[in-house]
């Protein structure tokens, strides 16, 4: 396997070498070393919520599965998963999926300008294993079903408009979605060991009721050029969508997906990788691979991914050692937060408030290891602008 450049091209030595790897094009790895602190410094001792954070950051629990959200009548759903934040006047809304079979869906928590909870409510009910999804530029939440014939549902974070099934976006083991307002498409990952990477091209931008589902075609290498091909039957029956186009590139367990600045980042949990698509050049490359990191990999069990205004990426771990790791534009990979005492869980739904000062995420199964034990957190602090 060719050793590809990390993020937007590797640099020799520097910060990356301090973490025991360089991942440079054609270069040998640096000598093994233990991962060091990232841009926020080393993690401190666990706080009262069991979170290890860098200095200057604090946490609070905003919801627990099976319990009413403080000050509201809404009982927070089990197995909280993918999430996103939406501006709401001077406040904001955090939406969260419920990865429960048959009775899944999504809920929301509304905050005022000071971060106080003002309401909580259901925005999608009785759907199947709603795992991840993505926000749209027109302020809706795409909630994706992680089953072999799963749908995408477009929901209203304010809970006013009824959720709508978007069948044109295909039926498959949906995971995450990321909207690209420049090309006016929505990218989609597929959680299967031989899954594909898709894009949905709506007939009218802002209306997902009709359009064309396409799949990425490329070779078997970890970098190169790619093209798009139309999926003949997005309904996926009798032939699964991922098996309809010859030459479709396979990805091992597609998970999180994030768009920013003509780039799409997505993760594959089956092989511990982060991938990068350069949309302007129509090229792809392997950006991070935990099996190729010399020494102790700082990021394992890759899952949901989001970005900050600084250009930093935040990748949540499914398992691993229950961390959200930050990946900086200058190629540093380091833990940002670690949850202790919850090894039977996974971290889901990382999302920043609109002002970038608060990070929300969930431990899907909490300390109990059960879907009824989910915990949703908020971390506040001096995030990089």
Short mmCIF file of C-alpha atoms in Angstrom, two decimals:
data_model
loop_
_atom_site.label_atom_id
_atom_site.label_comp_id
_atom_site.label_asym_id
_atom_site.label_seq_id
_atom_site.Cartn_x
_atom_site.Cartn_y
_atom_site.Cartn_z
CA UNK A 1 0.00 0.00 0.00
CA UNK A 2 1.34 3.41 -0.92
CA UNK A 3 1.77 5.68 2.08
CA UNK A 4 -0.40 8.64 1.26
CA UNK A 5 -0.10 12.20 2.41
CA UNK A 6 -1.99 13.11 5.55
CA UNK A 7 -4.77 15.70 5.17
CA UNK A 8 -3.82 18.28 2.51
CA UNK A 9 -0.36 16.84 1.93
CA UNK A 10 2.22 15.68 4.40
CA UNK A 11 5.10 17.62 5.88
CA UNK A 12 8.36 16.06 6.95
CA UNK A 13 8.81 15.74 10.70
CA UNK A 14 7.10 18.56 12.57
CA UNK A 15 4.07 18.02 14.75
CA UNK A 16 3.07 14.77 13.12
CA UNK A 17 6.40 13.12 13.88
CA UNK A 18 5.89 13.82 17.55
CA UNK A 19 2.97 11.41 17.43
CA UNK A 20 5.11 8.60 16.07
CA UNK A 21 4.17 8.80 12.41
CA UNK A 22 4.40 11.03 9.36
CA UNK A 23 2.27 9.28 6.71
CA UNK A 24 4.24 11.03 3.98
CA UNK A 25 4.08 10.18 0.32
CA UNK A 26 6.77 7.62 -0.33
CA UNK A 27 8.43 8.19 3.04
CA UNK A 28 9.30 5.81 5.84
CA UNK A 29 7.52 6.23 9.14
CA UNK A 30 9.11 8.01 12.04
CA UNK A 31 10.41 5.96 14.95
CA UNK A 32 7.67 4.58 17.22
CA UNK A 33 6.55 6.99 19.90
CA UNK A 34 3.62 7.50 22.22
CA UNK A 35 1.03 10.07 21.10
CA UNK A 36 1.53 13.47 22.71
CA UNK A 37 -0.87 16.29 23.54
CA UNK A 38 -2.77 18.03 20.76
CA UNK A 39 -3.50 21.73 20.20
CA UNK A 40 -5.33 21.96 23.53
CA UNK A 41 -2.69 20.17 25.58
CA UNK A 42 -2.85 16.96 27.58
CA UNK A 43 -6.07 15.57 28.97
CA UNK A 44 -6.63 16.21 32.66
CA UNK A 45 -8.09 14.01 35.36
CA UNK A 46 -11.68 12.84 34.98
CA UNK A 47 -14.31 15.38 36.01
CA UNK A 48 -17.53 14.63 37.91
CA UNK A 49 -19.08 13.30 34.70
CA UNK A 50 -16.23 10.89 34.01
CA UNK A 51 -14.79 12.97 31.16
CA UNK A 52 -11.11 13.74 30.74
CA UNK A 53 -10.69 17.12 29.06
CA UNK A 54 -7.88 19.60 28.38
CA UNK A 55 -7.42 22.52 30.76
CA UNK A 56 -10.06 25.22 30.41
CA UNK A 57 -12.86 22.90 29.25
CA UNK A 58 -15.85 21.81 31.30
CA UNK A 59 -18.68 19.33 30.75
CA UNK A 60 -22.29 18.83 31.74
CA UNK A 61 -24.87 16.12 31.11
CA UNK A 62 -27.84 17.51 29.16
CA UNK A 63 -29.88 14.31 28.78
CA UNK A 64 -30.08 10.66 29.84
CA UNK A 65 -32.02 7.91 28.07
CA UNK A 66 -35.27 7.06 29.84
CA UNK A 67 -35.28 10.30 31.86
CA UNK A 68 -37.00 13.61 31.25
CA UNK A 69 -34.77 16.32 29.83
CA UNK A 70 -34.43 18.90 32.62
CA UNK A 71 -37.35 21.33 32.74
CA UNK A 72 -39.30 19.49 30.04
CA UNK A 73 -41.75 16.61 29.74
CA UNK A 74 -39.80 14.87 26.98
CA UNK A 75 -38.21 11.55 27.92
CA UNK A 76 -34.86 11.31 26.14
CA UNK A 77 -34.69 8.45 23.68
CA UNK A 78 -32.62 5.28 23.98
CA UNK A 79 -29.42 4.70 22.00
CA UNK A 80 -28.71 8.33 21.03
CA UNK A 81 -26.61 8.39 17.87
CA UNK A 82 -25.90 10.89 15.07
CA UNK A 83 -26.64 14.55 15.72
CA UNK A 84 -26.35 18.14 14.53
CA UNK A 85 -26.92 21.70 15.73
CA UNK A 86 -29.18 24.33 14.16
CA UNK A 87 -29.30 28.07 14.84
CA UNK A 88 -32.54 29.18 16.50
CA UNK A 89 -32.53 32.95 16.80
CA UNK A 90 -29.96 33.72 19.49
CA UNK A 91 -30.12 30.10 20.68
CA UNK A 92 -29.81 26.73 18.99
CA UNK A 93 -31.23 23.21 18.70
CA UNK A 94 -29.36 19.92 19.04
CA UNK A 95 -31.01 16.99 17.24
CA UNK A 96 -30.15 13.36 17.99
CA UNK A 97 -31.09 10.06 16.36
CA UNK A 98 -32.29 6.96 18.20
CA UNK A 99 -30.70 3.74 16.93
CA UNK A 100 -33.51 1.47 18.07
CA UNK A 101 -35.16 -1.14 15.85
CA UNK A 102 -38.72 -0.33 14.74
CA UNK A 103 -39.26 2.36 17.39
CA UNK A 104 -36.29 4.58 16.54
CA UNK A 105 -36.46 8.10 15.17
CA UNK A 106 -34.99 11.36 16.44
CA UNK A 107 -35.43 13.91 19.21
CA UNK A 108 -34.33 17.50 19.80
CA UNK A 109 -33.25 19.78 22.65
CA UNK A 110 -33.70 23.54 22.34
CA UNK A 111 -31.34 25.98 24.08
CA UNK A 112 -31.51 29.74 24.66
CA UNK A 113 -28.61 32.14 24.10
CA UNK A 114 -27.13 31.28 27.51
CA UNK A 115 -27.26 27.54 26.90
CA UNK A 116 -30.28 26.91 29.12
CA UNK A 117 -32.63 24.13 27.99
CA UNK A 118 -35.99 25.61 26.99
CA UNK A 119 -37.74 22.58 25.48
CA UNK A 120 -37.25 19.04 24.17
CA UNK A 121 -39.44 17.00 21.84
CA UNK A 122 -39.68 14.25 19.23
CA UNK A 123 -39.15 15.05 15.54
CA UNK A 124 -39.30 11.50 14.07
CA UNK A 125 -40.96 8.36 15.43
CA UNK A 126 -41.23 4.62 14.76
CA UNK A 127 -38.50 4.27 12.17
CA UNK A 128 -35.73 1.68 12.12
CA UNK A 129 -32.26 2.01 13.62
CA UNK A 130 -31.72 5.69 12.91
CA UNK A 131 -27.96 5.86 13.07
CA UNK A 132 -26.31 8.93 11.58
CA UNK A 133 -27.45 11.52 9.05
CA UNK A 134 -26.66 15.13 8.22
CA UNK A 135 -27.89 18.71 8.24
CA UNK A 136 -29.02 20.52 5.08
CA UNK A 137 -28.38 24.17 4.16
CA UNK A 138 -32.14 24.77 4.41
CA UNK A 139 -32.12 23.73 8.07
CA UNK A 140 -33.54 20.22 8.02
CA UNK A 141 -32.08 17.06 9.53
CA UNK A 142 -31.60 13.97 7.36
CA UNK A 143 -32.08 10.95 9.61
CA UNK A 144 -30.77 7.71 8.09
CA UNK A 145 -31.89 4.14 8.76
CA UNK A 146 -29.06 1.66 9.22
CA UNK A 147 -30.79 -1.44 7.81
CA UNK A 148 -30.32 -3.19 4.48
CA UNK A 149 -33.37 -1.49 2.92
CA UNK A 150 -33.21 1.68 5.01
CA UNK A 151 -34.57 5.05 4.00
CA UNK A 152 -33.52 8.65 4.56
CA UNK A 153 -36.09 10.79 6.40
CA UNK A 154 -36.06 14.57 6.16
CA UNK A 155 -37.09 16.07 9.49
CA UNK A 156 -37.81 19.50 10.97
CA UNK A 157 -35.54 20.37 13.93
CA UNK A 158 -38.31 22.64 15.29
CA UNK A 159 -40.78 19.74 15.28
CA UNK A 160 -43.43 21.74 13.42
CA UNK A 161 -43.43 20.05 10.01
CA UNK A 162 -43.98 16.32 9.69
CA UNK A 163 -41.00 14.17 8.74
CA UNK A 164 -40.91 13.02 5.10
CA UNK A 165 -39.45 9.82 3.67
CA UNK A 166 -37.03 10.59 0.83
CA UNK A 167 -37.19 7.36 -1.18
CA UNK A 168 -35.35 8.85 -4.15
CA UNK A 169 -32.18 8.93 -2.04
CA UNK A 170 -32.04 5.15 -2.21
CA UNK A 171 -32.70 2.16 0.00
CA UNK A 172 -29.58 0.68 1.55
CA UNK A 173 -27.72 0.44 4.86
CA UNK A 174 -27.62 4.20 5.28
CA UNK A 175 -25.18 5.82 7.69
CA UNK A 176 -24.28 9.51 7.26
CA UNK A 177 -25.12 12.35 4.88
CA UNK A 178 -23.31 15.58 4.00
CA UNK A 179 -24.72 18.38 1.85
CA UNK A 180 -22.54 20.14 -0.73
CA UNK A 181 -24.10 23.54 -1.57
CA UNK A 182 -21.55 24.23 -4.31
CA UNK A 183 -22.33 21.17 -6.44
CA UNK A 184 -25.86 20.96 -5.05
CA UNK A 185 -25.63 17.30 -4.06
CA UNK A 186 -25.82 15.21 -0.88
CA UNK A 187 -23.11 12.61 -0.17
CA UNK A 188 -24.09 9.34 1.54
CA UNK A 189 -22.12 6.58 3.26
CA UNK A 190 -23.11 2.92 3.48
CA UNK A 191 -22.40 0.78 6.54
CA UNK A 192 -21.53 -2.54 4.93
CA UNK A 193 -18.22 -4.39 4.66
CA UNK A 194 -18.44 -4.03 0.87
CA UNK A 195 -20.30 -0.72 0.97
CA UNK A 196 -20.15 2.15 -1.48
CA UNK A 197 -19.99 5.93 -1.38
CA UNK A 198 -22.91 7.73 -3.02
CA UNK A 199 -24.17 11.14 -3.97
CA UNK A 200 -27.76 12.20 -4.53
CA UNK A 201 -28.34 14.86 -7.19
CA UNK A 202 -31.79 16.41 -6.61
CA UNK A 203 -33.72 17.73 -9.57
CA UNK A 204 -34.14 20.98 -7.65
CA UNK A 205 -31.71 22.04 -4.93
CA UNK A 206 -33.59 22.30 -1.66
CA UNK A 207 -36.12 19.65 -2.69
CA UNK A 208 -35.08 16.03 -2.07
CA UNK A 209 -38.28 14.44 -3.36
CA UNK A 210 -36.82 13.59 -6.77
CA UNK A 211 -33.36 13.22 -8.28
CA UNK A 212 -30.60 10.83 -9.28
CA UNK A 213 -28.63 8.49 -7.02
CA UNK A 214 -25.04 7.97 -8.14
CA UNK A 215 -22.19 5.80 -6.87
CA UNK A 216 -18.46 6.54 -6.82
CA UNK A 217 -16.36 4.52 -9.28
CA UNK A 218 -12.60 4.10 -8.83
CA UNK A 219 -9.86 1.49 -8.75
CA UNK A 220 -8.73 -0.58 -5.79
CA UNK A 221 -5.82 1.69 -4.80
CA UNK A 222 -5.91 4.01 -1.78
CA UNK A 223 -5.67 7.09 -4.00
CA UNK A 224 -6.48 8.16 -7.52
CA UNK A 225 -9.20 9.71 -9.62
CA UNK A 226 -12.89 8.86 -9.48
CA UNK A 227 -16.07 9.24 -11.50
CA UNK A 228 -19.78 8.97 -10.72
CA UNK A 229 -22.22 6.47 -12.22
CA UNK A 230 -26.00 6.40 -11.93
CA UNK A 231 -27.54 3.61 -9.84
CA UNK A 232 -30.21 2.10 -12.14
CA UNK A 233 -32.60 1.09 -9.34
CA UNK A 234 -32.29 3.19 -6.16
CA UNK A 235 -35.00 1.04 -4.55
CA UNK A 236 -32.35 -1.67 -4.14
CA UNK A 237 -34.69 -4.57 -4.88
CA UNK A 238 -34.14 -7.25 -5.98
CA UNK A 239 -30.49 -6.15 -6.45
CA UNK A 240 -28.80 -4.12 -3.72
CA UNK A 241 -27.74 -0.64 -4.81
CA UNK A 242 -24.07 -1.38 -4.10
CA UNK A 243 -24.14 -4.33 -6.54
CA UNK A 244 -25.73 -2.59 -9.50
CA UNK A 245 -22.77 -0.69 -10.97
CA UNK A 246 -19.64 -2.45 -12.20
CA UNK A 247 -16.47 -0.76 -10.95
CA UNK A 248 -18.08 0.86 -7.92
CA UNK A 249 -15.40 1.36 -5.28
CA UNK A 250 -15.80 -0.64 -2.09
CA UNK A 251 -15.36 0.83 1.38
CA UNK A 252 -15.27 -1.26 4.54
CA UNK A 253 -18.08 -0.02 6.75
CA UNK A 254 -18.83 3.59 5.83
CA UNK A 255 -19.57 5.80 8.83
CA UNK A 256 -19.30 9.57 9.38
CA UNK A 257 -19.28 12.12 6.55
CA UNK A 258 -18.39 15.82 6.59
CA UNK A 259 -18.22 18.45 3.82
CA UNK A 260 -16.13 21.64 3.94
CA UNK A 261 -14.30 23.78 1.38
CA UNK A 262 -14.62 21.54 -1.69
CA UNK A 263 -13.61 18.51 0.35
CA UNK A 264 -15.53 15.54 1.69
CA UNK A 265 -14.14 13.58 4.62
CA UNK A 266 -15.62 10.22 5.55
CA UNK A 267 -14.66 7.33 7.81
CA UNK A 268 -14.68 3.54 7.41
CA UNK A 269 -14.86 1.63 10.67
CA UNK A 270 -14.00 -1.80 9.24
CA UNK A 271 -10.42 -0.77 8.57
CA UNK A 272 -9.98 2.28 10.82
CA UNK A 273 -9.60 4.80 8.02
CA UNK A 274 -10.39 8.41 7.22
CA UNK A 275 -10.79 9.20 3.51
CA UNK A 276 -10.61 12.51 1.66
CA UNK A 277 -12.28 13.44 -1.61
CA UNK A 278 -10.92 16.52 -3.38
CA UNK A 279 -14.06 17.55 -5.21
CA UNK A 280 -12.36 20.19 -7.36
CA UNK A 281 -9.79 17.74 -8.71
CA UNK A 282 -12.05 14.64 -8.65
CA UNK A 283 -9.43 12.70 -6.71
CA UNK A 284 -9.54 10.66 -3.52
CA UNK A 285 -6.90 9.57 -1.03
CA UNK A 286 -6.46 7.74 2.24
CA UNK A 287 -5.94 10.44 4.86
CA UNK A 288 -5.55 8.31 8.01
CA UNK A 289 -5.19 4.59 8.69
CA UNK A 290 -4.81 3.44 12.28
CA UNK A 291 -3.04 0.25 11.18
CA UNK A 292 -0.27 2.27 9.50
CA UNK A 293 0.49 4.50 12.46
CA UNK A 294 3.86 3.66 13.98
CA UNK A 295 3.67 3.30 17.75
CA UNK A 296 0.32 3.72 19.47
CA UNK A 297 -2.43 4.95 17.17
CA UNK A 298 -4.09 8.04 18.70
CA UNK A 299 -7.38 7.32 16.89
CA UNK A 300 -8.99 3.89 16.68
CA UNK A 301 -12.56 2.73 16.01
CA UNK A 302 -13.37 5.69 13.74
CA UNK A 303 -17.06 6.62 13.53
CA UNK A 304 -18.92 9.95 13.36
CA UNK A 305 -17.00 12.99 12.13
CA UNK A 306 -17.62 16.73 12.24
CA UNK A 307 -15.62 19.89 11.66
CA UNK A 308 -14.95 23.21 13.37
CA UNK A 309 -14.48 26.68 11.89
CA UNK A 310 -10.74 26.35 12.61
CA UNK A 311 -10.51 23.58 10.01
CA UNK A 312 -10.03 20.97 12.74
CA UNK A 313 -11.84 17.66 12.32
CA UNK A 314 -13.34 15.85 15.31
CA UNK A 315 -13.67 12.07 14.97
CA UNK A 316 -15.66 10.04 17.50
CA UNK A 317 -14.64 6.50 18.39
CA UNK A 318 -16.88 3.45 18.35
CA UNK A 319 -15.10 1.53 21.06
CA UNK A 320 -11.39 2.23 20.97
CA UNK A 321 -10.73 3.94 24.28
CA UNK A 322 -13.88 6.08 24.05
CA UNK A 323 -12.35 9.28 22.75
CA UNK A 324 -13.14 12.08 20.37
CA UNK A 325 -9.89 12.87 18.61
CA UNK A 326 -9.01 16.10 16.87
CA UNK A 327 -7.24 16.14 13.51
CA UNK A 328 -5.71 19.54 12.78
CA UNK A 329 -4.90 21.03 9.35
CA UNK A 330 -1.18 20.79 10.24
CA UNK A 331 -1.53 17.03 10.67
CA UNK A 332 -1.67 16.57 14.42
CA UNK A 333 -3.96 13.76 15.62
CA UNK A 334 -4.67 13.71 19.34
CA UNK A 335 -7.38 12.94 21.91
CA UNK A 336 -9.64 15.86 22.79
CA UNK A 337 -11.97 14.12 25.24
CA UNK A 338 -11.97 10.65 26.79
CA UNK A 339 -14.92 9.03 28.60
CA UNK A 340 -13.96 6.69 31.43
CA UNK A 341 -15.87 3.66 32.68
CA UNK A 342 -17.95 3.15 29.54
CA UNK A 343 -16.01 0.59 27.52
CA UNK A 344 -19.24 -1.11 26.42
CA UNK A 345 -20.44 2.02 24.63
CA UNK A 346 -19.51 4.24 21.68
CA UNK A 347 -19.36 7.99 21.15
CA UNK A 348 -21.93 9.40 18.71
CA UNK A 349 -23.29 12.62 17.29
CA UNK A 350 -20.50 15.20 17.74
CA UNK A 351 -21.78 18.64 16.71
CA UNK A 352 -20.85 22.23 17.51
CA UNK A 353 -23.27 24.95 18.55
CA UNK A 354 -23.54 27.68 15.89
CA UNK A 355 -21.11 29.95 17.76
CA UNK A 356 -18.53 27.14 17.96
CA UNK A 357 -18.20 27.36 21.76
CA UNK A 358 -19.99 24.16 22.73
CA UNK A 359 -19.57 20.60 21.52
CA UNK A 360 -22.41 18.10 21.93
CA UNK A 361 -22.12 14.32 21.72
CA UNK A 362 -23.53 11.15 23.24
CA UNK A 363 -22.31 7.95 24.79
CA UNK A 364 -24.81 5.61 23.18
CA UNK A 365 -24.98 3.02 25.96
CA UNK A 366 -23.39 4.85 28.89
CA UNK A 367 -22.08 3.01 31.93
CA UNK A 368 -24.65 0.21 31.70
CA UNK A 369 -23.67 -0.96 28.22
CA UNK A 370 -27.38 -0.97 27.35
CA UNK A 371 -29.23 1.15 24.80
CA UNK A 372 -31.38 2.42 27.67
CA UNK A 373 -28.29 3.90 29.34
CA UNK A 374 -27.40 6.59 26.80
CA UNK A 375 -25.95 9.89 28.00
CA UNK A 376 -25.75 13.15 26.02
CA UNK A 377 -23.05 15.64 26.97
CA UNK A 378 -22.08 19.24 26.34
CA UNK A 379 -18.46 20.42 26.49
CA UNK A 380 -17.75 24.15 26.74
CA UNK A 381 -14.39 25.87 26.47
CA UNK A 382 -11.85 27.82 24.43
CA UNK A 383 -12.26 26.04 21.10
CA UNK A 384 -9.98 27.34 18.34
CA UNK A 385 -11.59 29.92 16.06
#
